[in-house]
Amino acid sequence: LPICYALLAETIPARHRGWVMILIGGDIAGAYVLTSWLSAALVPLFSWRILWLIGLPTGALFIVLNRWMPESPRFLLRHGHEAQARVVMARYGASIVESEPVPLPAIRAVDAWSKLVSPRLRASTVVIGCLAISSGLVLFGFNLWIPTNLRMLGFAQPDALLRNAALMGFPLTFVVAWMYGFWSSKKTIVVLTSMTAAALFGFAL
């Protein structure tokens, strides 16, 4: 998945990249809605392992589609395959801009990392780091823990609740994409983070 996002980020024009990536990340195809629906219908009969089998065709399809996935133009250029890079870029309306090579000072990895904690970038590094860790905990901790917790609270079909939540949240994907792409990326992150924190606090209460 991260590799797919990286390839998309390279091929989507910069002026549209933000909101398009939000739509893709928000499952515009309705994958989460579909999966949660299948989970609600099949897990009570076949256990959670059935979801691995449901995902199997998608993995096989990626292997088949691999020959049509474009190679990264940056990767091709870095390894001296300029002709191939031009072909890939032409498919997406991009082109290589010729310029005089500018000698860059050698930067050690330690120096690059130390810049992130320099006085100029320290505050941004801390904020983005906290946001990344918090997002990871919510996505891969709280979300995975919800079904088990709801069963412990006495809900007979927690998967059905998640399905309904996914259906209700699906239209908001378009709202968030518009906010991020045409209003303000920073303000959108602040608003969504605040709303998520409030929801989690309410859930805890």
GROMACS .gro file of C-alpha atoms in nm:
model
  205
    1LEU     CA    1   0.000   0.000   0.000
    2PRO     CA    2   0.274   0.258   0.079
    3ILE     CA    3   0.440   0.179  -0.255
    4CYS     CA    4   0.109   0.235  -0.436
    5TYR     CA    5   0.073   0.574  -0.264
    6ALA     CA    6   0.430   0.666  -0.362
    7LEU     CA    7   0.366   0.578  -0.728
    8LEU     CA    8   0.039   0.773  -0.727
    9ALA     CA    9   0.212   1.074  -0.574
   10GLU     CA   10   0.466   1.068  -0.857
   11THR     CA   11   0.213   1.037  -1.138
   12ILE     CA   12  -0.069   1.266  -1.021
   13PRO     CA   13  -0.012   1.632  -1.122
   14ALA     CA   14   0.093   1.842  -0.824
   15ARG     CA   15  -0.207   2.078  -0.842
   16HIS     CA   16  -0.449   1.784  -0.796
   17ARG     CA   17  -0.234   1.554  -0.584
   18GLY     CA   18  -0.370   1.649  -0.241
   19TRP     CA   19  -0.741   1.601  -0.289
   20VAL     CA   20  -0.704   1.300  -0.521
   21MET     CA   21  -0.484   1.121  -0.266
   22ILE     CA   22  -0.744   1.196   0.003
   23LEU     CA   23  -1.016   1.038  -0.212
   24ILE     CA   24  -0.803   0.730  -0.273
   25GLY     CA   25  -0.699   0.708   0.093
   26GLY     CA   26  -1.061   0.750   0.196
   27ASP     CA   27  -1.161   0.451  -0.016
   28ILE     CA   28  -1.362   0.628  -0.285
   29ALA     CA   29  -1.419   0.281  -0.430
   30GLY     CA   30  -1.610   0.192  -0.116
   31ALA     CA   31  -1.369  -0.085  -0.022
   32TYR     CA   32  -1.416  -0.030   0.350
   33VAL     CA   33  -1.794  -0.024   0.313
   34LEU     CA   34  -1.789  -0.345   0.109
   35THR     CA   35  -1.545  -0.524   0.339
   36SER     CA   36  -1.731  -0.431   0.657
   37TRP     CA   37  -2.055  -0.546   0.495
   38LEU     CA   38  -1.898  -0.882   0.404
   39SER     CA   39  -1.756  -0.905   0.755
   40ALA     CA   40  -2.098  -0.851   0.910
   41ALA     CA   41  -2.250  -1.121   0.690
   42LEU     CA   42  -1.974  -1.385   0.682
   43VAL     CA   43  -1.763  -1.362   1.000
   44PRO     CA   44  -2.042  -1.496   1.227
   45LEU     CA   45  -2.057  -1.805   1.001
   46PHE     CA   46  -1.693  -1.863   0.905
   47SER     CA   47  -1.486  -1.664   1.164
   48TRP     CA   48  -1.254  -1.375   1.079
   49ARG     CA   49  -1.033  -1.596   0.861
   50ILE     CA   50  -1.285  -1.567   0.578
   51LEU     CA   51  -1.167  -1.207   0.529
   52TRP     CA   52  -0.822  -1.331   0.432
   53LEU     CA   53  -0.980  -1.543   0.157
   54ILE     CA   54  -1.186  -1.244   0.041
   55GLY     CA   55  -0.864  -1.045   0.005
   56LEU     CA   56  -0.690  -1.321  -0.190
   57PRO     CA   57  -0.832  -1.231  -0.537
   58THR     CA   58  -0.720  -0.870  -0.497
   59GLY     CA   59  -0.363  -0.980  -0.424
   60ALA     CA   60  -0.367  -1.213  -0.724
   61LEU     CA   61  -0.506  -0.933  -0.942
   62PHE     CA   62  -0.214  -0.706  -0.843
   63ILE     CA   63   0.031  -0.971  -0.964
   64VAL     CA   64  -0.150  -0.990  -1.299
   65LEU     CA   65  -0.170  -0.609  -1.333
   66ASN     CA   66   0.197  -0.564  -1.246
   67ARG     CA   67   0.305  -0.541  -1.611
   68TRP     CA   68   0.086  -0.229  -1.660
   69MET     CA   69   0.206  -0.050  -1.345
   70PRO     CA   70   0.448   0.228  -1.439
   71GLU     CA   71   0.797   0.226  -1.299
   72SER     CA   72   0.894   0.530  -1.096
   73PRO     CA   73   1.045   0.793  -1.332
   74ARG     CA   74   1.274   0.909  -1.051
   75PHE     CA   75   1.401   0.553  -1.010
   76LEU     CA   76   1.458   0.517  -1.385
   77LEU     CA   77   1.643   0.848  -1.411
   78ARG     CA   78   1.858   0.769  -1.110
   79HIS     CA   79   1.965   0.442  -1.273
   80GLY     CA   80   2.036   0.589  -1.616
   81HIS     CA   81   1.722   0.472  -1.800
   82GLU     CA   82   1.630   0.813  -1.942
   83ALA     CA   83   1.442   0.681  -2.248
   84GLN     CA   84   1.216   0.464  -2.032
   85ALA     CA   85   1.159   0.754  -1.792
   86ARG     CA   86   1.051   0.978  -2.080
   87VAL     CA   87   0.799   0.715  -2.197
   88VAL     CA   88   0.645   0.684  -1.850
   89MET     CA   89   0.632   1.060  -1.799
   90ALA     CA   90   0.475   1.118  -2.141
   91ARG     CA   91   0.182   0.896  -2.040
   92TYR     CA   92   0.103   1.143  -1.762
   93GLY     CA   93   0.175   1.467  -1.947
   94ALA     CA   94   0.507   1.528  -1.772
   95SER     CA   95   0.849   1.592  -1.921
   96ILE     CA   96   1.211   1.605  -1.818
   97VAL     CA   97   1.342   1.960  -1.780
   98GLU     CA   98   1.703   1.995  -1.883
   99SER     CA   99   1.920   2.205  -1.653
  100GLU     CA  100   2.281   2.257  -1.566
  101PRO     CA  101   2.394   2.013  -1.297
  102VAL     CA  102   2.438   2.194  -0.967
  103PRO     CA  103   2.703   2.046  -0.737
  104LEU     CA  104   2.542   1.966  -0.404
  105PRO     CA  105   2.737   1.942  -0.081
  106ALA     CA  106   2.775   1.593   0.054
  107ILE     CA  107   2.523   1.543   0.333
  108ARG     CA  108   2.565   1.264   0.581
  109ALA     CA  109   2.255   1.082   0.702
  110VAL     CA  110   2.329   1.197   1.057
  111ASP     CA  111   2.333   1.562   0.942
  112ALA     CA  112   2.002   1.518   0.757
  113TRP     CA  113   1.833   1.375   1.067
  114SER     CA  114   1.983   1.641   1.293
  115LYS     CA  115   1.817   1.911   1.081
  116LEU     CA  116   1.476   1.774   1.182
  117VAL     CA  117   1.549   1.862   1.546
  118SER     CA  118   1.719   2.193   1.470
  119PRO     CA  119   1.555   2.500   1.630
  120ARG     CA  120   1.397   2.598   1.297
  121LEU     CA  121   1.219   2.264   1.241
  122ARG     CA  122   1.189   2.125   1.594
  123ALA     CA  123   0.828   2.235   1.653
  124SER     CA  124   0.709   2.102   1.315
  125THR     CA  125   0.892   1.773   1.371
  126VAL     CA  126   0.730   1.724   1.712
  127VAL     CA  127   0.379   1.809   1.584
  128ILE     CA  128   0.403   1.589   1.274
  129GLY     CA  129   0.563   1.307   1.475
  130CYS     CA  130   0.282   1.316   1.734
  131LEU     CA  131   0.021   1.326   1.457
  132ALA     CA  132   0.180   1.025   1.283
  133ILE     CA  133   0.200   0.818   1.603
  134SER     CA  134  -0.155   0.911   1.703
  135SER     CA  135  -0.290   0.826   1.357
  136GLY     CA  136  -0.116   0.489   1.372
  137LEU     CA  137  -0.259   0.413   1.715
  138VAL     CA  138  -0.612   0.506   1.602
  139LEU     CA  139  -0.598   0.325   1.266
  140PHE     CA  140  -0.417   0.010   1.372
  141GLY     CA  141  -0.504   0.002   1.740
  142PHE     CA  142  -0.844   0.145   1.816
  143ASN     CA  143  -1.008   0.038   1.488
  144LEU     CA  144  -0.890  -0.322   1.525
  145TRP     CA  145  -0.995  -0.328   1.890
  146ILE     CA  146  -1.350  -0.199   1.834
  147PRO     CA  147  -1.522  -0.531   1.739
  148THR     CA  148  -1.378  -0.720   2.037
  149ASN     CA  149  -1.462  -0.438   2.276
  150LEU     CA  150  -1.819  -0.407   2.147
  151ARG     CA  151  -1.872  -0.782   2.193
  152MET     CA  152  -1.748  -0.750   2.553
  153LEU     CA  153  -2.001  -0.469   2.603
  154GLY     CA  154  -2.279  -0.702   2.492
  155PHE     CA  155  -2.340  -0.602   2.130
  156ALA     CA  156  -2.440  -0.911   1.934
  157GLN     CA  157  -2.327  -0.789   1.591
  158PRO     CA  158  -2.044  -0.536   1.618
  159ASP     CA  159  -1.953  -0.594   1.252
  160ALA     CA  160  -2.297  -0.463   1.152
  161LEU     CA  161  -2.234  -0.148   1.358
  162LEU     CA  162  -1.902  -0.096   1.179
  163ARG     CA  163  -2.075  -0.150   0.844
  164ASN     CA  164  -2.334   0.117   0.927
  165ALA     CA  165  -2.062   0.355   1.047
  166ALA     CA  166  -1.872   0.302   0.721
  167LEU     CA  167  -2.184   0.376   0.518
  168MET     CA  168  -2.250   0.696   0.715
  169GLY     CA  169  -1.890   0.810   0.687
  170PHE     CA  170  -1.850   0.739   0.315
  171PRO     CA  171  -2.002   1.071   0.188
  172LEU     CA  172  -1.772   1.264   0.421
  173THR     CA  173  -1.474   1.141   0.218
  174PHE     CA  174  -1.573   1.384  -0.058
  175VAL     CA  175  -1.615   1.670   0.191
  176VAL     CA  176  -1.270   1.607   0.341
  177ALA     CA  177  -1.110   1.583  -0.005
  178TRP     CA  178  -1.261   1.920  -0.099
  179MET     CA  179  -1.149   2.077   0.231
  180TYR     CA  180  -0.794   1.948   0.191
  181GLY     CA  181  -0.756   2.039  -0.176
  182PHE     CA  182  -0.947   2.367  -0.200
  183TRP     CA  183  -0.973   2.512   0.152
  184SER     CA  184  -0.662   2.446   0.361
  185SER     CA  185  -0.460   2.130   0.419
  186LYS     CA  186  -0.334   2.249   0.758
  187LYS     CA  187  -0.677   2.360   0.883
  188THR     CA  188  -0.834   2.037   0.758
  189ILE     CA  189  -0.584   1.831   0.959
  190VAL     CA  190  -0.647   2.043   1.270
  191VAL     CA  191  -1.027   2.012   1.235
  192LEU     CA  192  -1.023   1.636   1.173
  193THR     CA  193  -0.771   1.568   1.450
  194SER     CA  194  -0.981   1.769   1.696
  195MET     CA  195  -1.299   1.588   1.592
  196THR     CA  196  -1.129   1.248   1.623
  197ALA     CA  197  -0.994   1.336   1.968
  198ALA     CA  198  -1.341   1.451   2.081
  199ALA     CA  199  -1.499   1.131   1.945
  200LEU     CA  200  -1.244   0.913   2.122
  201PHE     CA  201  -1.297   1.105   2.447
  202GLY     CA  202  -1.673   1.059   2.413
  203PHE     CA  203  -1.627   0.689   2.341
  204ALA     CA  204  -1.414   0.651   2.653
  205LEU     CA  205  -1.682   0.824   2.865
   0.00000   0.00000   0.00000
